[in-house]
């Protein structure tokens, strides 16, 4: 910001300039209101007493505050179960993805073998397809494996779908770690296994953390796969549960939905705020690259 | 690929019999003539396993070709289920290919061992093999889970989807187990191109998909840039407060925001309409999501709400990181603020954001959620009830409906091939820019 001080000398205030700035401020404030309104309206709905969308005042926080909607959410729906299901699926997916991907990436980065190039190229092609392009076959495969309406089936599909891209990502990172480091370890008697855990993993921690976080947040708002593979209400994830709570029943369930949405959005916004510094760096790094 | 490997192929052997034996039966040469007992045994074991299951291989792969016969007189459970046969056929085809790969590897191994014997006069012993096995097994054990997961949950389903485009798997006539599914060649492609039901819906959806991706990306980009510029203006007070507020839509999961907007814009009960009517600006409620053109405008406007913060943050970051000496030099050359903006800031921002603009465009081409959670693809019209494609449906959401609601799997598969053809160049472009691709060795 400081370098802008050098560049723009304050121009003299004239009538037309004053008008321009009034207009500019008006626009900025209107945009801010447009941004805030849906969010405030949702928060206020979550704490409202009435169940119907039609009964809500159009301005936020104009009605009596109440925790009735949260009560309904916990008592009348499987919301708590959905939350725990999602948490469980996200955590296990993160664990499997990290384990499977980092080991595979290590092999691709350190071993030389005939099938390496074709395998890497096929993964490159596979990662271009959206994961649900094969959804009918996934459904039938999971069905034939007896894993329909079972979280394990969904977790396997998630973990598998992310392997191609993530393996490339991690392999790229491992390639930048000098090979002499783990070769030295192996000369000292450590096998590939030990040098992987003792030498490579600690160095690759930032990338592995990144992978763990993205594979944890991925399943939270994913909709298509859980809707396809999970059937019973108690097994659903948050995205499907919330969608079906409100789809076609806007008027009756909006306030309860709002309560559920607030409970998801708040942790996400906290994580976002904590990560903001990191994220802007990632964004900037992405932008600077030619 | 070691140098020994490459050199092995052209060497002419004095005694080719071990290679012949291994060609006849996996591992035979290694076991009987090359003193490679353990390795030979492992190879032989694989072939025995495959031979024992030969009938399963033949039946499954034949099933993939015939897709079963209709047997209307049998009870449902005993009829041929074409779709199961297809999936299993693909799996066994993959296993067969893996086996053939291993077979080739076995022949090559016998050849290599023999060449080494004729050069050095001794066979590599079991001990040497075991120590090389320790390294190899790390690689094999390390890669297998990833490869198995990819083969079964990524590659097989994609192959299956691609093949579905050449079948008549669709409701109501061809849904197993009641009926079988048959190969129909290019009939589905012809239908999508020629049959009015599909071709009309396809043309409309394809045009809208491209329009949508162009408009949604451009509005977010321009909106983000204008706000970034406004907030970098020295005369604007509290830019940080505004910035924090403007980032909020980016921090809330998009799916939730979209479902919230769907309710806000509800024609009957939505607070937006009620507010406008309270202010006396409206006599009649506006059908935001139920009028053909208005729904399309709403989808783009709501997406602007969701998407401008990303570009605003990005462009703010780039603008503040332009080196100060560039501006100083420009000032010395007598450039005024406007000239500095058009000659330095703008080119810099454009240059650095064009790749991200393209990435965002290709993302929006497939942005299922932005449409599905807001309008569900609707509103529908007379033509829609049969084809399923609503006014705001993009190819991806139409494909989803064809699969999930209408069970027109064959048409959905044709669409997925077309979508892929459009996306692939973008995907290659995006990936070729990543660090992993540029710096990693293959």
XYZ file of C-alpha atoms in Angstrom:
732
model
C 0.000 0.000 0.000
C 2.779 2.406 0.861
C 4.025 2.611 -2.678
C 0.692 4.048 -3.746
C 1.422 7.144 -1.620
C 4.245 8.010 -3.935
C 2.153 7.679 -7.008
C -1.024 9.567 -6.317
C -0.827 13.096 -5.133
C -4.047 14.222 -3.535
C -5.933 16.190 -6.145
C -7.831 19.328 -5.136
C -11.402 18.833 -4.046
C -13.840 20.234 -6.560
C -17.615 19.983 -6.754
C -17.529 17.325 -9.448
C -14.964 15.357 -7.489
C -17.128 15.543 -4.364
C -20.044 14.216 -6.386
C -17.898 11.398 -7.727
C -16.890 10.327 -4.261
C -20.415 10.535 -2.925
C -21.459 8.251 -5.741
C -18.550 5.908 -5.077
C -19.364 5.679 -1.381
C -23.007 5.066 -2.167
C -22.044 2.173 -4.441
C -19.673 0.705 -1.876
C -22.279 0.872 0.868
C -24.995 -0.608 -1.350
C -22.684 -3.483 -2.309
C -21.873 -4.042 1.346
C -25.585 -4.181 2.170
C -26.215 -6.605 -0.693
C -23.423 -8.812 0.581
C -24.539 -8.679 4.184
C -28.295 -8.958 3.761
C -28.539 -12.676 2.850
C -26.129 -13.601 5.614
C -27.833 -11.502 8.297
C -31.250 -12.643 7.171
C -30.146 -16.277 7.539
C -28.656 -15.761 10.982
C -31.757 -13.932 12.137
C -33.979 -16.689 10.698
C -31.984 -19.291 12.589
C -32.885 -17.537 15.840
C -36.511 -16.898 14.994
C -39.521 -18.456 16.615
C -41.705 -19.034 13.577
C -41.172 -21.933 11.180
C -42.432 -20.356 7.967
C -40.472 -18.253 5.513
C -43.619 -16.228 4.841
C -43.896 -15.326 8.507
C -40.435 -13.794 8.787
C -40.003 -10.016 8.806
C -38.025 -8.877 5.781
C -35.499 -6.951 7.898
C -33.169 -9.098 9.994
C -33.557 -9.231 13.766
C -36.984 -7.586 13.838
C -38.557 -10.508 15.656
C -38.241 -12.159 19.036
C -35.066 -14.227 19.425
C -35.429 -17.893 20.213
C -33.504 -21.150 20.089
C -36.574 -23.049 18.943
C -35.121 -23.797 15.470
C -32.010 -25.406 16.894
C -34.191 -27.428 19.192
C -36.289 -28.614 16.255
C -33.156 -29.378 14.284
C -31.729 -31.579 17.019
C -34.981 -33.245 18.067
C -36.920 -33.698 14.850
C -34.176 -34.407 12.313
C -31.041 -36.506 12.185
C -28.926 -33.358 11.978
C -26.498 -34.405 14.721
C -26.029 -37.773 13.014
C -25.425 -36.080 9.662
C -22.840 -33.847 11.257
C -21.031 -36.776 12.846
C -21.255 -38.814 9.632
C -19.713 -35.992 7.642
C -17.019 -35.470 10.228
C -16.204 -39.185 10.202
C -16.169 -39.491 6.412
C -14.026 -36.376 6.057
C -11.526 -37.516 8.685
C -11.130 -41.062 7.342
C -10.925 -39.816 3.776
C -8.193 -37.417 4.810
C -6.270 -40.195 6.542
C -6.545 -42.658 3.640
C -5.757 -40.027 1.033
C -2.661 -38.847 2.839
C -1.309 -42.359 3.435
C -1.988 -43.822 0.021
C -0.998 -40.726 -1.920
C 2.247 -39.847 -0.176
C 3.621 -43.403 -0.394
C 2.671 -43.669 -4.076
C 4.148 -40.247 -4.789
C 7.348 -41.254 -3.016
C 7.662 -44.362 -5.192
C 7.063 -42.287 -8.326
C 9.592 -39.739 -7.211
C 12.400 -42.124 -6.172
C 12.096 -45.371 -8.137
C 12.780 -45.899 -11.806
C 10.738 -48.576 -13.535
C 9.348 -49.378 -16.912
C 5.683 -48.631 -16.166
C 6.408 -45.280 -14.498
C 5.866 -43.009 -17.459
C 2.675 -44.704 -18.734
C 1.241 -44.763 -15.199
C 1.946 -41.085 -14.608
C 0.498 -40.151 -17.972
C -2.672 -42.182 -17.402
C -3.149 -40.521 -14.031
C -2.748 -37.163 -15.722
C -5.550 -38.038 -18.118
C -7.774 -39.561 -15.418
C -7.621 -36.463 -13.231
C -9.271 -34.434 -15.993
C -12.595 -36.222 -15.616
C -15.006 -34.909 -13.017
C -15.380 -37.625 -10.405
C -19.045 -38.219 -11.076
C -18.643 -38.824 -14.808
C -18.704 -42.531 -13.960
C -21.491 -42.302 -11.410
C -23.686 -45.099 -12.749
C -20.789 -47.534 -12.738
C -19.758 -46.377 -9.281
C -23.254 -47.055 -8.055
C -23.227 -50.564 -9.514
C -19.712 -51.361 -8.294
C -20.479 -50.206 -4.776
C -23.763 -52.114 -4.891
C -22.028 -55.315 -6.030
C -19.483 -54.916 -3.253
C -22.336 -54.739 -0.756
C -21.288 -51.236 0.308
C -24.369 -49.303 -0.726
C -25.679 -47.105 2.100
C -22.379 -47.734 3.864
C -19.882 -44.979 4.591
C -16.951 -47.170 3.599
C -18.125 -47.260 -0.010
C -18.341 -43.471 -0.174
C -14.944 -43.059 1.485
C -13.286 -45.423 -1.003
C -14.812 -43.521 -3.911
C -13.649 -40.176 -2.508
C -10.156 -41.420 -1.731
C -9.750 -43.050 -5.132
C -11.053 -40.053 -7.048
C -8.459 -37.728 -5.579
C -5.433 -39.972 -5.961
C -4.433 -39.045 -9.533
C -4.280 -35.311 -8.991
C -2.837 -35.461 -5.486
C -0.149 -37.968 -6.437
C 1.092 -35.557 -9.089
C 0.966 -32.723 -6.600
C 2.961 -34.537 -3.911
C 5.355 -36.117 -6.390
C 6.154 -32.666 -7.720
C 6.969 -31.557 -4.201
C 9.070 -34.630 -3.385
C 11.039 -34.159 -6.608
C 12.302 -30.879 -5.207
C 13.785 -32.623 -2.128
C 17.370 -33.617 -3.012
C 17.680 -37.358 -3.594
C 21.062 -37.333 -1.860
C 19.241 -36.842 1.449
C 17.415 -40.144 1.530
C 20.152 -41.952 -0.397
C 22.541 -41.017 2.398
C 20.041 -42.459 4.849
C 19.816 -45.709 2.916
C 23.599 -46.056 2.758
C 23.553 -45.832 6.551
C 21.434 -48.957 6.590
C 17.944 -47.524 6.563
C 15.671 -49.121 3.985
C 13.212 -47.226 1.821
C 10.595 -47.589 4.522
C 12.650 -45.935 7.239
C 14.106 -43.229 5.041
C 10.582 -42.392 3.876
C 9.281 -41.939 7.411
C 12.348 -40.471 9.062
C 13.712 -38.260 6.316
C 11.136 -37.510 3.620
C 7.895 -37.113 5.572
C 9.231 -34.483 8.006
C 10.554 -32.388 5.125
C 7.332 -32.738 3.133
C 5.137 -31.775 6.081
C 3.737 -28.501 4.632
C 2.534 -30.259 1.491
C 1.165 -33.215 3.436
C -0.706 -30.831 5.736
C -2.175 -29.083 2.719
C -3.320 -32.439 1.335
C -4.802 -33.451 4.690
C -6.799 -30.212 4.926
C -8.131 -30.270 1.363
C -9.196 -33.896 1.593
C -10.871 -33.107 4.904
C -12.867 -30.120 3.664
C -13.726 -31.709 0.291
C -16.527 -34.050 1.450
C -18.344 -31.427 3.563
C -20.381 -29.835 0.844
C -20.160 -32.588 -1.766
C -23.618 -33.566 -2.879
C -23.758 -35.892 -5.872
C -21.842 -38.891 -4.560
C -23.406 -39.123 -1.087
C -26.854 -38.665 -2.593
C -26.130 -41.533 -4.953
C -24.506 -43.953 -2.525
C -26.218 -43.333 0.828
C -29.889 -44.109 1.194
C -31.149 -44.183 4.771
C -31.734 -40.890 6.541
C -29.470 -41.699 9.477
C -26.530 -42.352 7.154
C -26.714 -39.124 5.186
C -24.123 -36.400 5.119
C -24.825 -32.737 5.880
C -25.017 -31.610 2.255
C -27.694 -34.144 1.346
C -29.550 -33.791 4.621
C -29.764 -30.008 4.389
C -30.682 -30.106 0.703
C -33.518 -32.542 1.222
C -34.725 -30.680 4.282
C -35.462 -27.657 2.168
C -35.995 -28.909 -1.370
C -39.670 -28.377 -2.165
C -40.488 -27.403 1.418
C -39.064 -23.897 1.389
C -41.863 -22.283 3.256
C -42.008 -24.688 6.168
C -38.406 -25.507 6.875
C -36.396 -22.420 6.008
C -35.754 -21.306 9.567
C -34.655 -24.779 10.641
C -32.460 -25.011 7.561
C -30.972 -21.636 8.480
C -30.081 -22.944 11.922
C -28.378 -25.956 10.342
C -26.559 -23.804 7.809
C -25.253 -21.455 10.511
C -23.781 -24.394 12.421
C -21.858 -25.448 9.301
C -20.884 -22.025 8.024
C -19.493 -20.683 11.295
C -16.672 -23.262 11.652
C -15.902 -22.849 7.949
C -15.615 -19.088 8.334
C -13.330 -19.491 11.332
C -11.066 -21.853 9.396
C -11.162 -19.406 6.509
C -10.143 -16.505 8.727
C -7.298 -18.530 10.239
C -6.120 -19.586 6.809
C -6.580 -16.252 5.119
C -2.945 -15.261 5.322
C -1.929 -18.650 3.980
C -4.589 -18.599 1.284
C -3.682 -15.195 -0.079
C -0.126 -16.450 -0.307
C -1.258 -19.516 -2.231
C -3.410 -17.345 -4.489
C -0.578 -14.903 -5.044
C 1.853 -17.721 -5.773
C -0.603 -19.105 -8.288
C -0.945 -15.735 -9.931
C 2.710 -14.851 -10.189
C 3.619 -18.045 -11.999
C 3.791 -17.581 -15.747
C 14.537 -48.447 -16.847
C 18.065 -49.657 -16.260
C 20.557 -49.827 -19.075
C 20.647 -53.633 -18.794
C 16.948 -53.631 -19.603
C 17.352 -51.656 -22.746
C 20.352 -53.644 -23.923
C 18.647 -56.981 -23.284
C 16.244 -57.020 -26.182
C 18.541 -57.210 -29.219
C 20.998 -59.734 -27.713
C 20.964 -63.044 -29.576
C 21.046 -65.944 -27.126
C 23.130 -69.101 -27.619
C 20.619 -71.104 -25.648
C 17.089 -69.750 -26.161
C 15.346 -72.702 -24.476
C 14.658 -71.093 -21.058
C 12.927 -68.241 -22.872
C 10.915 -70.693 -24.920
C 9.952 -72.564 -21.754
C 8.825 -69.364 -20.041
C 6.847 -68.401 -23.091
C 5.067 -71.752 -22.915
C 4.299 -71.470 -19.213
C 5.046 -68.559 -16.911
C 8.074 -69.160 -14.715
C 8.935 -72.549 -16.290
C 12.289 -71.409 -17.692
C 13.248 -69.654 -14.490
C 12.431 -72.687 -12.360
C 13.811 -75.547 -14.461
C 16.776 -74.037 -16.251
C 17.828 -70.804 -14.594
C 17.903 -71.767 -10.908
C 15.501 -68.939 -10.136
C 13.228 -71.095 -8.045
C 11.403 -68.519 -5.960
C 10.786 -66.109 -8.794
C 9.729 -68.913 -11.126
C 7.358 -70.277 -8.528
C 5.701 -66.891 -8.079
C 5.251 -66.499 -11.817
C 3.893 -70.034 -12.171
C 1.494 -69.484 -9.284
C -0.043 -66.505 -11.054
C -0.607 -68.498 -14.226
C -2.103 -71.412 -12.295
C -4.512 -69.038 -10.577
C -5.581 -67.537 -13.880
C -5.963 -70.944 -15.551
C -8.088 -72.229 -12.670
C -10.391 -69.287 -13.216
C -10.228 -69.396 -16.992
C -13.931 -70.160 -17.303
C -14.796 -67.044 -15.283
C -12.602 -64.915 -17.534
C -14.156 -66.338 -20.686
C -17.714 -66.046 -19.388
C -17.280 -62.471 -18.155
C -15.639 -61.200 -21.284
C -18.175 -63.000 -23.474
C -20.862 -61.342 -21.340
C -19.387 -57.950 -22.127
C -19.782 -58.727 -25.822
C -23.278 -60.230 -25.783
C -24.728 -58.310 -22.803
C -27.011 -61.300 -22.181
C -30.119 -62.689 -23.815
C -33.649 -61.632 -22.955
C -35.291 -64.461 -21.008
C -38.805 -63.155 -20.401
C -40.129 -66.493 -19.141
C -37.667 -66.681 -16.210
C -38.274 -64.937 -12.880
C -36.561 -61.525 -12.603
C -33.675 -62.695 -10.471
C -32.570 -65.379 -12.926
C -32.620 -63.191 -16.024
C -29.407 -61.892 -17.545
C -28.535 -58.533 -15.986
C -26.752 -56.763 -18.822
C -25.366 -53.993 -16.643
C -23.769 -56.323 -14.103
C -22.382 -58.329 -16.998
C -20.931 -55.187 -18.471
C -19.213 -54.060 -15.273
C -17.854 -57.517 -14.559
C -16.736 -57.903 -18.163
C -14.749 -54.686 -17.933
C -13.160 -55.744 -14.647
C -12.071 -59.112 -16.018
C -10.826 -57.478 -19.190
C -8.636 -55.237 -17.033
C -7.412 -58.247 -15.035
C -6.643 -60.084 -18.292
C -4.611 -57.123 -19.538
C -2.694 -57.019 -16.253
C -2.019 -60.748 -16.591
C -0.777 -60.355 -20.166
C 1.496 -57.559 -18.997
C 2.946 -59.842 -16.337
C 3.347 -62.617 -18.910
C 5.400 -60.354 -21.143
C 7.404 -59.296 -18.136
C 8.109 -62.974 -17.385
C 9.386 -63.649 -20.906
C 11.543 -60.556 -20.793
C 12.907 -61.630 -17.412
C 13.905 -65.083 -18.695
C 15.627 -63.439 -21.637
C 17.490 -60.995 -19.420
C 18.640 -63.691 -17.012
C 19.864 -65.870 -19.859
C 21.755 -63.000 -21.471
C 23.422 -62.248 -18.163
C 24.372 -65.930 -17.728
C 25.955 -66.050 -21.144
C 27.909 -62.903 -20.385
C 29.081 -63.679 -16.842
C 28.817 -67.463 -16.643
C 26.570 -67.591 -13.546
C 22.927 -67.071 -12.724
C 22.002 -64.400 -10.198
C 21.260 -66.367 -7.028
C 18.167 -66.324 -4.866
C 19.925 -64.118 -2.344
C 20.595 -61.368 -4.867
C 16.999 -61.730 -5.994
C 15.712 -61.416 -2.434
C 17.674 -58.255 -1.763
C 16.418 -56.697 -4.972
C 12.981 -57.967 -3.989
C 13.119 -55.933 -0.769
C 13.431 -52.725 -2.767
C 10.956 -53.839 -5.373
C 8.449 -54.896 -2.761
C 8.526 -51.434 -1.199
C 7.640 -49.993 -4.575
C 4.992 -52.636 -5.239
C 3.420 -52.401 -1.792
C 3.589 -48.612 -1.940
C 1.920 -48.338 -5.306
C -0.654 -51.141 -5.163
C -3.283 -49.480 -2.955
C -3.246 -46.346 -5.087
C -3.325 -48.285 -8.340
C -6.063 -50.677 -7.224
C -8.249 -47.818 -6.024
C -7.694 -45.942 -9.275
C -8.402 -48.961 -11.461
C -11.621 -49.961 -9.713
C -13.082 -46.622 -8.688
C -11.829 -44.321 -11.421
C -10.744 -46.138 -14.569
C -13.370 -48.901 -14.680
C -16.286 -46.498 -14.035
C -15.047 -44.119 -16.721
C -14.633 -46.938 -19.226
C -18.118 -48.114 -18.330
C -19.569 -44.631 -18.832
C -17.887 -44.291 -22.184
C -19.236 -47.685 -23.283
C -22.772 -46.805 -22.147
C -22.855 -44.222 -24.924
C -22.996 -47.140 -27.372
C -25.863 -49.000 -25.680
C -29.601 -48.458 -25.336
C -29.514 -48.463 -21.504
C -32.485 -46.201 -20.799
C -35.901 -46.066 -19.202
C -38.503 -47.418 -19.776
C -37.661 -50.122 -22.321
C -34.159 -51.201 -21.429
C -33.692 -51.317 -17.683
C -32.356 -54.579 -16.199
C -33.244 -56.910 -14.638
C -36.615 -56.861 -16.417
C -35.052 -56.288 -19.838
C -31.615 -56.585 -21.328
C -29.468 -53.832 -22.743
C -27.937 -54.090 -26.219
C -25.127 -52.506 -28.150
C -26.536 -49.985 -30.625
C -23.397 -48.519 -32.164
C -23.591 -44.814 -32.915
C -27.375 -44.605 -32.646
C -27.291 -42.364 -29.531
C -24.980 -39.854 -31.178
C -27.335 -39.771 -34.148
C -30.289 -39.255 -31.794
C -28.616 -36.369 -29.990
C -27.835 -34.793 -33.353
C -31.087 -35.505 -35.178
C -34.027 -36.503 -33.008
C -35.899 -33.263 -32.238
C -36.490 -34.276 -28.613
C -32.766 -34.517 -27.863
C -31.233 -32.259 -30.491
C -33.394 -29.273 -29.504
C -32.619 -29.688 -25.814
C -28.960 -30.312 -26.554
C -28.558 -27.214 -28.730
C -30.303 -25.013 -26.188
C -28.339 -26.390 -23.242
C -24.979 -26.257 -25.027
C -25.491 -22.631 -26.089
C -26.604 -21.669 -22.593
C -23.632 -23.509 -21.014
C -21.166 -21.425 -23.001
C -23.149 -18.206 -22.476
C -23.370 -18.904 -18.773
C -19.661 -19.643 -18.397
C -18.721 -16.502 -20.332
C -21.104 -14.167 -18.506
C -20.551 -15.583 -15.037
C -16.764 -15.450 -15.295
C -16.732 -11.993 -16.870
C -19.132 -10.449 -14.366
C -17.141 -11.794 -11.420
C -13.865 -10.663 -12.944
C -15.036 -7.149 -13.798
C -16.952 -6.765 -10.535
C -13.964 -7.934 -8.537
C -11.626 -5.604 -10.391
C -13.857 -2.540 -9.976
C -14.187 -3.101 -6.245
C -10.479 -3.767 -5.845
C -9.775 -0.501 -7.650
C -12.306 1.465 -5.627
C -10.868 0.190 -2.349
C -7.309 1.076 -3.339
C -8.363 4.676 -3.887
C -6.668 6.872 -1.293
C -9.780 8.892 -0.607
C -11.885 5.942 0.444
C -11.930 5.614 4.222
C -11.988 2.276 6.041
C -11.018 0.143 3.037
C -10.269 -2.752 5.373
C -13.794 -2.814 6.759
C -15.249 -2.905 3.274
C -12.789 -5.587 2.238
C -13.644 -7.849 5.167
C -17.354 -7.505 4.401
C -16.813 -8.207 0.696
C -14.830 -11.365 1.382
C -17.655 -12.935 3.395
C -19.424 -14.668 0.459
C -16.175 -16.444 -0.327
C -15.909 -17.795 3.219
C -19.387 -19.352 3.332
C -19.703 -22.742 1.581
C -21.199 -21.981 -1.838
C -23.855 -24.671 -1.604
C -25.346 -23.058 1.502
C -25.314 -19.566 -0.020
C -27.059 -20.867 -3.124
C -29.799 -22.545 -1.124
C -30.249 -19.403 0.943
C -30.588 -17.299 -2.221
C -33.108 -19.757 -3.558
C -35.302 -18.901 -0.599
C -34.622 -15.185 -0.669
C -35.729 -15.090 -4.302
C -38.771 -17.265 -3.744
C -41.529 -15.588 -5.747
C -44.291 -16.045 -3.211
C -42.718 -15.903 0.244
C -39.226 -14.600 -0.479
C -38.182 -11.550 1.531
C -36.732 -9.794 -1.543
C -40.079 -9.545 -3.274
C -41.850 -8.696 -0.058
C -39.349 -5.943 0.673
C -39.713 -4.413 -2.797
C -43.481 -4.502 -2.442
C -43.307 -2.954 1.018
C -41.312 -0.080 -0.449
C -43.996 0.288 -3.095
C -41.588 -0.421 -5.952
C -43.597 -3.416 -7.082
C -47.261 -4.176 -7.517
C -46.779 -7.782 -8.562
C -44.107 -10.150 -7.195
C -41.203 -10.760 -9.600
C -40.864 -14.434 -10.658
C -37.071 -14.433 -10.128
C -36.620 -18.152 -10.498
C -39.713 -19.205 -12.399
C -39.533 -17.024 -15.511
C -37.366 -18.336 -18.339
C -35.159 -15.249 -18.878
C -35.321 -13.889 -15.354
C -34.130 -17.217 -13.954
C -31.094 -17.086 -16.230
C -30.348 -13.533 -15.088
C -30.808 -14.567 -11.445
C -28.351 -17.438 -11.795
C -25.711 -15.075 -13.131
C -26.380 -12.367 -10.534
C -26.280 -14.786 -7.624
C -23.081 -16.235 -9.017
C -21.671 -12.708 -9.120
C -22.481 -12.404 -5.422
C -20.624 -15.662 -4.779
C -17.699 -15.173 -7.121
C -16.550 -11.549 -7.124
C -14.600 -11.807 -3.820
C -12.158 -14.279 -5.337
C -11.147 -11.927 -8.137
C -11.267 -8.918 -5.832
C -8.753 -10.521 -3.468
C -6.600 -11.680 -6.315
C -6.496 -8.347 -8.109
C -5.947 -6.413 -4.882
C -2.964 -8.637 -4.183
C -1.477 -8.091 -7.623
C -2.066 -4.337 -7.613
C -0.412 -3.809 -4.257
C 2.588 -5.882 -5.272
C 3.472 -3.855 -8.359
C 7.028 -2.613 -7.656
C 7.058 1.033 -6.542
C 10.015 1.953 -8.749
C 7.889 1.329 -11.830
C 5.570 4.133 -10.744
C 8.467 6.368 -9.766
C 10.024 5.946 -13.195
C 6.668 6.678 -14.794
C 6.288 9.847 -12.730
C 9.699 11.060 -13.749
C 8.657 10.494 -17.349
C 5.664 12.722 -16.640
C 2.905 10.108 -16.619
C -0.213 11.158 -14.721
C -2.252 8.825 -12.525
C -4.523 7.730 -15.360
C -1.593 7.042 -17.653
C 0.120 5.070 -14.888
C -2.971 2.975 -14.454
C -3.452 2.159 -18.136
C 0.255 1.660 -18.838
C 1.408 -0.167 -15.716
C -1.306 -1.426 -13.382
C -3.819 -2.699 -15.902
C -1.394 -4.650 -18.138
C 0.202 -6.152 -15.050
C -3.137 -7.295 -13.658
C -4.365 -8.625 -17.002
C -1.168 -10.505 -17.660
C -1.199 -12.224 -14.297
C -4.901 -12.982 -14.111
C -5.573 -14.302 -17.621
C -4.641 -17.894 -16.689
C -6.890 -17.678 -13.637
C -9.681 -16.233 -15.749
C -9.397 -19.226 -18.082
C -9.342 -21.646 -15.155
C -12.415 -20.010 -13.717
C -14.138 -20.186 -17.112
C -13.518 -23.899 -17.423
C -14.695 -24.383 -13.840
C -17.919 -22.539 -14.609
C -18.569 -24.632 -17.715
C -19.052 -27.481 -15.244
C -20.380 -25.523 -12.301
C -23.140 -27.957 -11.431
C -23.844 -26.446 -8.012
C -24.373 -22.844 -9.135
C -27.330 -24.000 -11.216
C -28.632 -27.020 -9.381
C -28.877 -25.569 -5.890
C -30.381 -22.280 -7.024
C -32.934 -23.219 -9.663
C -32.659 -26.980 -9.938
C -32.181 -26.291 -13.647
C -35.690 -24.872 -13.917
C -37.977 -23.357 -14.829
C -39.364 -26.010 -17.113
C -41.421 -25.602 -20.242
C -43.384 -27.882 -22.564
C -40.256 -29.205 -24.263
C -38.599 -29.905 -20.949
C -40.840 -32.506 -19.455
C -39.477 -35.140 -21.838
C -35.861 -34.087 -22.317
C -35.443 -32.913 -18.734
C -33.445 -29.811 -19.704
C -34.772 -26.672 -18.012
C -34.074 -23.050 -18.878
C -31.016 -22.700 -16.655
C -29.698 -26.253 -17.021
C -26.092 -26.465 -18.145
C -24.808 -29.690 -19.709
C -23.540 -30.966 -16.380
C -26.784 -30.478 -14.473
C -28.798 -31.835 -17.384
C -26.585 -34.915 -17.382
C -27.254 -35.330 -13.683
C -31.017 -35.157 -14.215
C -30.855 -37.569 -17.142
C -29.117 -40.037 -14.872
C -30.767 -39.466 -11.548
C -34.360 -38.567 -12.461
C -35.042 -39.733 -16.010
C -32.756 -42.763 -16.210
C -31.657 -41.982 -19.770
C -28.202 -43.358 -19.092
C -27.198 -43.708 -22.726
C -27.900 -40.079 -23.571
C -26.168 -38.956 -20.366
C -23.108 -40.956 -21.439
C -23.058 -39.271 -24.847
C -23.186 -35.906 -23.084
C -20.366 -36.842 -20.744
C -18.166 -37.673 -23.731
C -19.025 -34.328 -25.323
C -18.402 -32.473 -22.074
C -15.058 -34.163 -21.764
C -14.102 -33.187 -25.296
C -14.781 -29.548 -24.388
C -13.067 -29.682 -20.993
C -9.945 -31.653 -21.938
C -8.044 -28.774 -23.609
C -8.686 -26.571 -20.567
C -7.626 -29.340 -18.216
C -4.407 -29.867 -20.135
C -3.757 -26.127 -20.176
C -4.393 -25.814 -16.437
C -2.247 -28.747 -15.567
C 0.625 -27.754 -17.811
C 0.870 -24.580 -15.738
C 1.231 -26.329 -12.397
C 4.518 -26.563 -10.619
C 4.255 -30.332 -10.401
C 4.142 -30.636 -14.164
C 6.802 -28.054 -14.961
C 9.455 -29.062 -12.514
C 8.826 -32.736 -11.996
C 10.554 -35.297 -14.148
C 8.361 -37.913 -15.686
